GROMACS .gro file of C-alpha atoms in nm:
model
  356
    1MET     CA    1   3.596  -3.929  -7.211
    2ALA     CA    2   3.788  -4.214  -7.373
    3GLU     CA    3   4.144  -4.133  -7.464
    4PHE     CA    4   4.278  -4.168  -7.814
    5VAL     CA    5   4.445  -4.500  -7.889
    6ARG     CA    6   4.732  -4.370  -8.100
    7ASN     CA    7   4.928  -4.682  -8.187
    8GLN     CA    8   4.666  -4.822  -8.422
    9TRP     CA    9   4.568  -4.783  -8.786
   10TYR     CA   10   4.274  -4.551  -8.863
   11VAL     CA   11   4.070  -4.492  -9.176
   12ALA     CA   12   4.152  -4.149  -9.314
   13ALA     CA   13   3.948  -4.159  -9.635
   14TYR     CA   14   3.805  -4.377  -9.907
   15GLY     CA   15   4.059  -4.442 -10.179
   16ASP     CA   16   3.848  -4.260 -10.437
   17GLU     CA   17   3.847  -3.944 -10.224
   18ILE     CA   18   4.218  -3.887 -10.279
   19GLY     CA   19   4.363  -3.786 -10.615
   20ARG     CA   20   4.592  -3.514 -10.744
   21GLU     CA   21   4.418  -3.240 -10.549
   22LEU     CA   22   4.553  -3.168 -10.202
   23PHE     CA   23   4.310  -3.317  -9.951
   24ALA     CA   24   4.293  -3.212  -9.584
   25ARG     CA   25   4.161  -3.419  -9.297
   26THR     CA   26   4.226  -3.409  -8.923
   27ILE     CA   27   4.288  -3.746  -8.755
   28LEU     CA   28   4.324  -3.775  -8.375
   29GLY     CA   29   4.377  -3.401  -8.357
   30GLU     CA   30   4.653  -3.408  -8.620
   31PRO     CA   31   4.590  -3.198  -8.936
   32ILE     CA   32   4.711  -3.404  -9.233
   33VAL     CA   33   4.734  -3.331  -9.605
   34PHE     CA   34   4.693  -3.620  -9.848
   35TYR     CA   35   4.756  -3.655 -10.219
   36ARG     CA   36   4.817  -3.931 -10.473
   37ALA     CA   37   5.168  -3.933 -10.614
   38GLU     CA   38   5.210  -3.889 -10.986
   39GLU     CA   39   5.507  -4.122 -10.992
   40ASP     CA   40   5.342  -4.443 -10.872
   41GLY     CA   41   4.986  -4.356 -10.761
   42ALA     CA   42   5.062  -4.413 -10.393
   43VAL     CA   43   4.887  -4.200 -10.133
   44VAL     CA   44   5.113  -3.955  -9.949
   45ALA     CA   45   5.027  -3.820  -9.603
   46LEU     CA   46   5.215  -3.524  -9.451
   47ALA     CA   47   5.154  -3.296  -9.156
   48ASP     CA   48   4.938  -3.012  -9.285
   49ARG     CA   49   5.155  -2.729  -9.159
   50CYS     CA   50   5.457  -2.565  -9.318
   51VAL     CA   51   5.758  -2.575  -9.086
   52HIS     CA   52   5.828  -2.206  -9.159
   53ARG     CA   53   5.516  -2.012  -9.055
   54ARG     CA   54   5.260  -2.291  -9.008
   55TYR     CA   55   5.068  -2.221  -9.329
   56PRO     CA   56   4.841  -2.517  -9.423
   57LEU     CA   57   5.004  -2.720  -9.697
   58SER     CA   58   4.657  -2.830  -9.805
   59GLU     CA   59   4.601  -2.469  -9.914
   60SER     CA   60   4.915  -2.478 -10.128
   61ARG     CA   61   4.990  -2.647 -10.460
   62LEU     CA   62   5.155  -2.954 -10.608
   63ASP     CA   63   5.454  -2.934 -10.837
   64GLY     CA   64   5.489  -3.291 -10.957
   65ASP     CA   65   5.505  -3.489 -10.635
   66ARG     CA   66   5.626  -3.196 -10.426
   67ILE     CA   67   5.414  -2.952 -10.227
   68VAL     CA   68   5.502  -2.585 -10.268
   69CYS     CA   69   5.380  -2.386  -9.968
   70GLY     CA   70   5.133  -2.121 -10.078
   71TYR     CA   71   5.268  -1.865  -9.832
   72HIS     CA   72   5.648  -1.847  -9.873
   73GLY     CA   73   5.729  -2.123 -10.123
   74PHE     CA   74   5.899  -2.379  -9.898
   75THR     CA   75   5.891  -2.701 -10.098
   76TYR     CA   76   5.852  -3.054  -9.957
   77ASP     CA   77   5.898  -3.396 -10.113
   78ARG     CA   78   5.672  -3.692 -10.042
   79ARG     CA   79   5.881  -3.790  -9.737
   80GLY     CA   80   5.822  -3.448  -9.581
   81THR     CA   81   6.177  -3.326  -9.641
   82CYS     CA   82   6.214  -2.961  -9.739
   83VAL     CA   83   6.404  -2.952 -10.068
   84SER     CA   84   6.387  -2.581 -10.146
   85VAL     CA   85   6.391  -2.259  -9.943
   86PRO     CA   86   6.334  -1.931 -10.128
   87GLY     CA   87   6.626  -1.690 -10.129
   88GLN     CA   88   6.898  -1.930 -10.007
   89LYS     CA   89   7.075  -2.248 -10.108
   90ARG     CA   90   7.127  -2.390  -9.760
   91ILE     CA   91   6.829  -2.581  -9.628
   92PRO     CA   92   6.805  -2.595  -9.248
   93ARG     CA   93   6.847  -2.947  -9.111
   94THR     CA   94   6.518  -2.922  -8.922
   95ALA     CA   95   6.322  -2.813  -9.228
   96ARG     CA   96   6.092  -3.114  -9.260
   97VAL     CA   97   5.735  -3.207  -9.173
   98PRO     CA   98   5.620  -3.544  -9.038
   99ALA     CA   99   5.522  -3.805  -9.295
  100TYR     CA  100   5.269  -4.069  -9.191
  101PRO     CA  101   5.262  -4.438  -9.294
  102VAL     CA  102   4.971  -4.512  -9.529
  103VAL     CA  103   4.817  -4.838  -9.654
  104GLU     CA  104   4.531  -4.880  -9.901
  105GLN     CA  105   4.316  -5.182  -9.820
  106ASP     CA  106   3.952  -5.280  -9.878
  107SER     CA  107   3.875  -4.945 -10.049
  108PHE     CA  108   3.997  -4.751  -9.742
  109VAL     CA  109   4.307  -4.536  -9.696
  110TRP     CA  110   4.450  -4.629  -9.356
  111VAL     CA  111   4.691  -4.395  -9.176
  112TRP     CA  112   4.917  -4.450  -8.877
  113ILE     CA  113   4.942  -4.166  -8.624
  114GLY     CA  114   5.143  -4.335  -8.348
  115ASP     CA  115   5.502  -4.452  -8.305
  116ALA     CA  116   5.630  -4.519  -8.658
  117ASP     CA  117   5.836  -4.822  -8.556
  118ARG     CA  118   5.518  -5.004  -8.450
  119ALA     CA  119   5.319  -4.952  -8.768
  120GLU     CA  120   5.449  -5.245  -8.972
  121SER     CA  121   5.395  -5.500  -8.695
  122THR     CA  122   5.037  -5.389  -8.622
  123PRO     CA  123   4.777  -5.565  -8.838
  124ILE     CA  124   4.509  -5.369  -9.017
  125PRO     CA  125   4.156  -5.509  -8.965
  126ARG     CA  126   3.980  -5.632  -9.277
  127ALA     CA  127   3.654  -5.545  -9.451
  128PRO     CA  128   3.703  -5.744  -9.774
  129TRP     CA  129   3.344  -5.711  -9.899
  130LEU     CA  130   3.406  -5.347  -9.986
  131ASP     CA  131   3.645  -5.448 -10.263
  132ASP     CA  132   3.486  -5.776 -10.374
  133ALA     CA  133   3.314  -5.823 -10.712
  134GLY     CA  134   3.062  -6.051 -10.541
  135TYR     CA  135   2.913  -5.756 -10.354
  136THR     CA  136   2.762  -5.421 -10.447
  137VAL     CA  137   2.854  -5.138 -10.211
  138VAL     CA  138   2.703  -4.804 -10.113
  139LYS     CA  139   2.906  -4.582  -9.884
  140GLY     CA  140   2.956  -4.239  -9.735
  141MET     CA  141   3.108  -4.039  -9.451
  142GLU     CA  142   2.924  -3.807  -9.216
  143PRO     CA  143   3.094  -3.562  -8.979
  144LEU     CA  144   2.989  -3.624  -8.621
  145ALA     CA  145   3.009  -3.339  -8.369
  146ALA     CA  146   3.052  -3.587  -8.086
  147ARG     CA  147   3.331  -3.790  -7.927
  148TYR     CA  148   3.402  -4.121  -8.094
  149ASP     CA  149   3.314  -4.343  -7.795
  150LEU     CA  150   2.952  -4.227  -7.816
  151LEU     CA  151   2.937  -4.378  -8.165
  152VAL     CA  152   3.097  -4.700  -8.037
  153ASP     CA  153   2.826  -4.726  -7.769
  154ASN     CA  154   2.557  -4.657  -8.029
  155LEU     CA  155   2.671  -4.927  -8.269
  156LEU     CA  156   2.723  -5.198  -8.007
  157ASP     CA  157   2.367  -5.163  -7.875
  158LEU     CA  158   2.134  -5.203  -8.171
  159SER     CA  159   1.820  -5.202  -7.955
  160HIS     CA  160   1.806  -4.831  -8.037
  161GLU     CA  161   1.700  -4.928  -8.391
  162THR     CA  162   1.348  -4.993  -8.261
  163TYR     CA  163   1.310  -4.639  -8.132
  164LEU     CA  164   1.545  -4.416  -8.334
  165HIS     CA  165   1.520  -4.590  -8.671
  166GLY     CA  166   1.160  -4.706  -8.684
  167GLY     CA  167   1.030  -4.699  -9.041
  168TYR     CA  168   1.375  -4.781  -9.181
  169ILE     CA  169   1.558  -5.066  -9.002
  170GLY     CA  170   1.388  -5.079  -8.663
  171THR     CA  171   1.114  -5.321  -8.557
  172PRO     CA  172   0.990  -5.418  -8.207
  173GLU     CA  173   1.178  -5.750  -8.216
  174VAL     CA  174   1.520  -5.582  -8.218
  175ALA     CA  175   1.467  -5.434  -7.872
  176GLU     CA  176   1.278  -5.738  -7.742
  177THR     CA  177   1.534  -6.003  -7.838
  178PRO     CA  178   1.813  -6.071  -7.585
  179ILE     CA  179   2.175  -6.046  -7.696
  180THR     CA  180   2.471  -6.275  -7.650
  181THR     CA  181   2.814  -6.120  -7.597
  182GLU     CA  182   3.159  -6.273  -7.631
  183VAL     CA  183   3.484  -6.093  -7.562
  184ASP     CA  184   3.815  -6.209  -7.708
  185GLU     CA  185   4.060  -6.027  -7.484
  186ALA     CA  186   4.370  -6.170  -7.652
  187GLY     CA  187   4.250  -6.096  -8.005
  188ARG     CA  188   4.084  -5.773  -7.897
  189VAL     CA  189   3.745  -5.833  -8.051
  190VAL     CA  190   3.398  -5.780  -7.905
  191TYR     CA  191   3.118  -5.995  -8.050
  192VAL     CA  192   2.750  -5.913  -7.993
  193SER     CA  193   2.477  -6.125  -8.153
  194ARG     CA  194   2.101  -6.096  -8.175
  195HIS     CA  195   1.917  -6.371  -8.367
  196MET     CA  196   1.548  -6.310  -8.432
  197ALA     CA  197   1.363  -6.621  -8.547
  198ASP     CA  198   1.035  -6.448  -8.634
  199ALA     CA  199   1.046  -6.073  -8.691
  200ALA     CA  200   0.875  -5.805  -8.895
  201CYS     CA  201   1.060  -5.716  -9.212
  202PRO     CA  202   1.157  -5.346  -9.196
  203PRO     CA  203   1.129  -5.133  -9.512
  204PHE     CA  204   1.509  -5.128  -9.553
  205TYR     CA  205   1.505  -5.503  -9.627
  206ALA     CA  206   1.153  -5.544  -9.766
  207GLU     CA  207   1.221  -5.297 -10.047
  208SER     CA  208   1.571  -5.423 -10.125
  209THR     CA  209   1.514  -5.801 -10.106
  210GLY     CA  210   1.150  -5.823 -10.211
  211ILE     CA  211   1.060  -6.032  -9.905
  212ARG     CA  212   0.704  -5.978  -9.788
  213GLY     CA  213   0.592  -6.100  -9.448
  214ARG     CA  214   0.787  -6.221  -9.145
  215ILE     CA  215   1.158  -6.290  -9.156
  216THR     CA  216   1.441  -6.460  -8.977
  217ARG     CA  217   1.686  -6.181  -8.898
  218TRP     CA  218   2.035  -6.224  -8.761
  219GLN     CA  219   2.262  -5.942  -8.644
  220ASP     CA  220   2.618  -6.049  -8.563
  221ILE     CA  221   2.846  -5.762  -8.458
  222GLU     CA  222   3.223  -5.778  -8.464
  223TYR     CA  223   3.399  -5.475  -8.319
  224ARG     CA  224   3.776  -5.448  -8.355
  225PRO     CA  225   3.878  -5.148  -8.149
  226PRO     CA  226   3.943  -4.874  -8.191
  227CYS     CA  227   3.843  -4.820  -8.554
  228LEU     CA  228   3.652  -5.098  -8.728
  229TYR     CA  229   3.295  -5.214  -8.668
  230LEU     CA  230   3.134  -5.491  -8.873
  231LEU     CA  231   2.769  -5.596  -8.868
  232HIS     CA  232   2.705  -5.927  -9.044
  233SER     CA  233   2.334  -5.917  -9.123
  234ARG     CA  234   2.135  -6.219  -9.246
  235ILE     CA  235   1.777  -6.190  -9.371
  236ALA     CA  236   1.557  -6.478  -9.487
  237PRO     CA  237   1.192  -6.588  -9.479
  238VAL     CA  238   1.086  -6.733  -9.145
  239GLY     CA  239   1.222  -7.084  -9.098
  240VAL     CA  240   1.488  -7.061  -9.368
  241LEU     CA  241   1.822  -7.148  -9.210
  242PRO     CA  242   2.174  -7.217  -9.341
  243GLY     CA  243   2.248  -7.570  -9.455
  244ASP     CA  244   2.438  -7.817  -9.242
  245ASP     CA  245   2.736  -7.767  -9.473
  246GLY     CA  246   2.742  -7.394  -9.400
  247THR     CA  247   2.599  -7.283  -9.734
  248ASP     CA  248   2.318  -7.030  -9.723
  249PRO     CA  249   2.179  -6.981 -10.075
  250ASP     CA  250   1.825  -6.882  -9.977
  251ALA     CA  251   1.919  -6.592  -9.751
  252PHE     CA  252   2.019  -6.235  -9.822
  253HIS     CA  253   2.344  -6.113  -9.666
  254VAL     CA  254   2.441  -5.755  -9.590
  255GLU     CA  255   2.779  -5.653  -9.450
  256VAL     CA  256   2.756  -5.318  -9.273
  257VAL     CA  257   3.092  -5.153  -9.210
  258TYR     CA  258   3.170  -4.851  -8.993
  259ALA     CA  259   3.516  -4.700  -8.962
  260ILE     CA  260   3.513  -4.488  -8.648
  261THR     CA  261   3.792  -4.232  -8.673
  262PRO     CA  262   3.831  -3.958  -8.411
  263GLU     CA  263   3.885  -3.614  -8.560
  264THR     CA  264   3.924  -3.427  -8.230
  265GLU     CA  265   3.824  -3.498  -7.870
  266HIS     CA  266   3.471  -3.384  -7.957
  267SER     CA  267   3.427  -3.480  -8.324
  268THR     CA  268   3.441  -3.796  -8.532
  269HIS     CA  269   3.464  -3.908  -8.893
  270ASP     CA  270   3.176  -4.155  -8.933
  271PHE     CA  271   3.261  -4.369  -9.236
  272TRP     CA  272   2.981  -4.610  -9.331
  273ALA     CA  273   2.937  -4.870  -9.604
  274VAL     CA  274   2.675  -5.132  -9.689
  275ALA     CA  275   2.778  -5.431  -9.903
  276ARG     CA  276   2.512  -5.673 -10.031
  277ASP     CA  277   2.535  -6.009 -10.208
  278PHE     CA  278   2.201  -5.981 -10.394
  279ALA     CA  279   2.056  -5.766 -10.672
  280LEU     CA  280   2.413  -5.678 -10.760
  281GLY     CA  281   2.337  -5.488 -11.078
  282ASP     CA  282   2.005  -5.339 -10.976
  283GLU     CA  283   2.056  -4.963 -10.973
  284ASP     CA  284   1.719  -4.899 -10.811
  285VAL     CA  285   1.815  -5.117 -10.513
  286THR     CA  286   2.152  -4.944 -10.494
  287ALA     CA  287   1.992  -4.600 -10.492
  288PHE     CA  288   1.735  -4.706 -10.233
  289LEU     CA  289   1.995  -4.852  -9.995
  290ALA     CA  290   2.223  -4.551 -10.035
  291GLU     CA  291   1.945  -4.305  -9.951
  292SER     CA  292   1.795  -4.517  -9.673
  293ASN     CA  293   2.123  -4.593  -9.501
  294ARG     CA  294   2.234  -4.231  -9.513
  295THR     CA  295   1.901  -4.138  -9.353
  296VAL     CA  296   1.967  -4.390  -9.075
  297VAL     CA  297   2.321  -4.258  -9.027
  298MET     CA  298   2.195  -3.902  -9.009
  299GLN     CA  299   1.939  -4.004  -8.743
  300ASP     CA  300   2.233  -4.129  -8.537
  301VAL     CA  301   2.431  -3.813  -8.610
  302VAL     CA  302   2.150  -3.590  -8.484
  303ALA     CA  303   2.107  -3.801  -8.169
  304LEU     CA  304   2.479  -3.823  -8.090
  305ASP     CA  305   2.543  -3.454  -8.159
  306LEU     CA  306   2.269  -3.380  -7.906
  307LEU     CA  307   2.410  -3.632  -7.659
  308GLU     CA  308   2.755  -3.472  -7.684
  309LYS     CA  309   2.608  -3.141  -7.569
  310VAL     CA  310   2.439  -3.315  -7.277
  311VAL     CA  311   2.758  -3.495  -7.172
  312GLU     CA  312   2.958  -3.174  -7.197
  313GLN     CA  313   2.722  -2.997  -6.958
  314GLU     CA  314   2.688  -3.269  -6.694
  315ALA     CA  315   2.861  -3.251  -6.357
  316ASP     CA  316   3.184  -3.438  -6.290
  317GLY     CA  317   3.126  -3.783  -6.150
  318TYR     CA  318   2.784  -3.833  -6.306
  319GLN     CA  319   2.694  -4.203  -6.288
  320GLU     CA  320   2.505  -4.351  -6.582
  321LEU     CA  321   2.291  -4.663  -6.554
  322SER     CA  322   2.386  -4.972  -6.755
  323VAL     CA  323   2.174  -5.282  -6.822
  324ASN     CA  324   2.204  -5.610  -7.014
  325ILE     CA  325   2.193  -5.449  -7.358
  326ASP     CA  326   2.508  -5.252  -7.268
  327THR     CA  327   2.729  -5.560  -7.219
  328GLY     CA  328   2.907  -5.524  -7.553
  329GLY     CA  329   2.956  -5.150  -7.516
  330LEU     CA  330   3.101  -5.189  -7.166
  331ALA     CA  331   3.343  -5.454  -7.294
  332ALA     CA  332   3.450  -5.218  -7.570
  333ARG     CA  333   3.511  -4.942  -7.315
  334ARG     CA  334   3.734  -5.169  -7.108
  335MET     CA  335   3.930  -5.270  -7.415
  336LEU     CA  336   3.978  -4.910  -7.527
  337ARG     CA  337   4.096  -4.815  -7.178
  338ALA     CA  338   4.353  -5.093  -7.181
  339MET     CA  339   4.480  -4.999  -7.527
  340ALA     CA  340   4.513  -4.632  -7.430
  341ALA     CA  341   4.699  -4.728  -7.112
  342GLU     CA  342   4.943  -4.942  -7.309
  343GLY     CA  343   5.011  -4.645  -7.531
  344ARG     CA  344   5.110  -4.451  -7.220
  345GLY     CA  345   5.332  -4.737  -7.106
  346GLU     CA  346   5.104  -4.833  -6.816
  347ALA     CA  347   4.990  -5.175  -6.711
  348ALA     CA  348   4.655  -5.265  -6.864
  349GLY     CA  349   4.494  -5.308  -6.521
  350ALA     CA  350   4.559  -4.944  -6.434
  351ALA     CA  351   4.336  -4.836  -6.720
  352GLY     CA  352   4.022  -4.912  -6.521
  353ARG     CA  353   4.048  -4.578  -6.345
  354ALA     CA  354   4.073  -4.374  -6.663
  355TRP     CA  355   3.715  -4.397  -6.798
  356THR     CA  356   3.477  -4.117  -6.715
   0.00000   0.00000   0.00000
């Protein structure tokens, strides 16, 4: 199993999920309570456990911007400092809960679980289409009862679309077309591309774009470990290519975004979003893409939940077979190993022994 990479930003929620109600979510095994401050609207993230008797603060109540524990009334400010203890004036010096750095960006709420002094210097990957008036977005989050690296493998090998997602996004050409893979070790990005010059148009795109007949279909993946996966999808009639100047007015563009956030060692928050640059105000297209993409996501969820059970039961040392289509996923594994090793203070080269 891949280890958690702790010193990185992770998506905890969509911004519109968090308001004045206490909101609980577990990230990398850490129970966290979120709320939006009355004072300035900022998102607050605190450890979801009262320092006194471990009662979940998410099951408590807000008093202004302070959480009052629902068990014994210990009260915490937005920095996690206990400011009131029932029955006494003196507040113990250790009466505080961890507060986590939070940033809102591109419609996501990002949280930092690792060493606090490294948060500010670590860039947050971008998905600007999710907060851009030039795109219409559908989105969701599905709980995955499987380890997060199984989802990484799934998304970096899209040949499974042909078999798992036939009738929605899969056509024979996806599995038949070779991939190209590039790995930016310094920038920590894995790129996987599959360009289909003459492919069937799957219902997902036929119904949303109106194209009938064969299409040119490009899939350009950009994975920024550990959390953010981007699929830049281009759809156009056969033979229609971008102009020499880089403009591409006759194609349809879809930006598919996954935020892959581990919940525990065996469960994952599967955030997904689809941003399109066409039919922006068409509510029928929006409803169709929302329903269709959630169906596709749920097909993955069912498959990966099943695969988790299989992996859990297999003998130690089981050797899986990898082929050309796994090149991107294997590169992602190596990168995740190296990042986890750095978090432990080890040399990156030592990480090669850690993956099982």
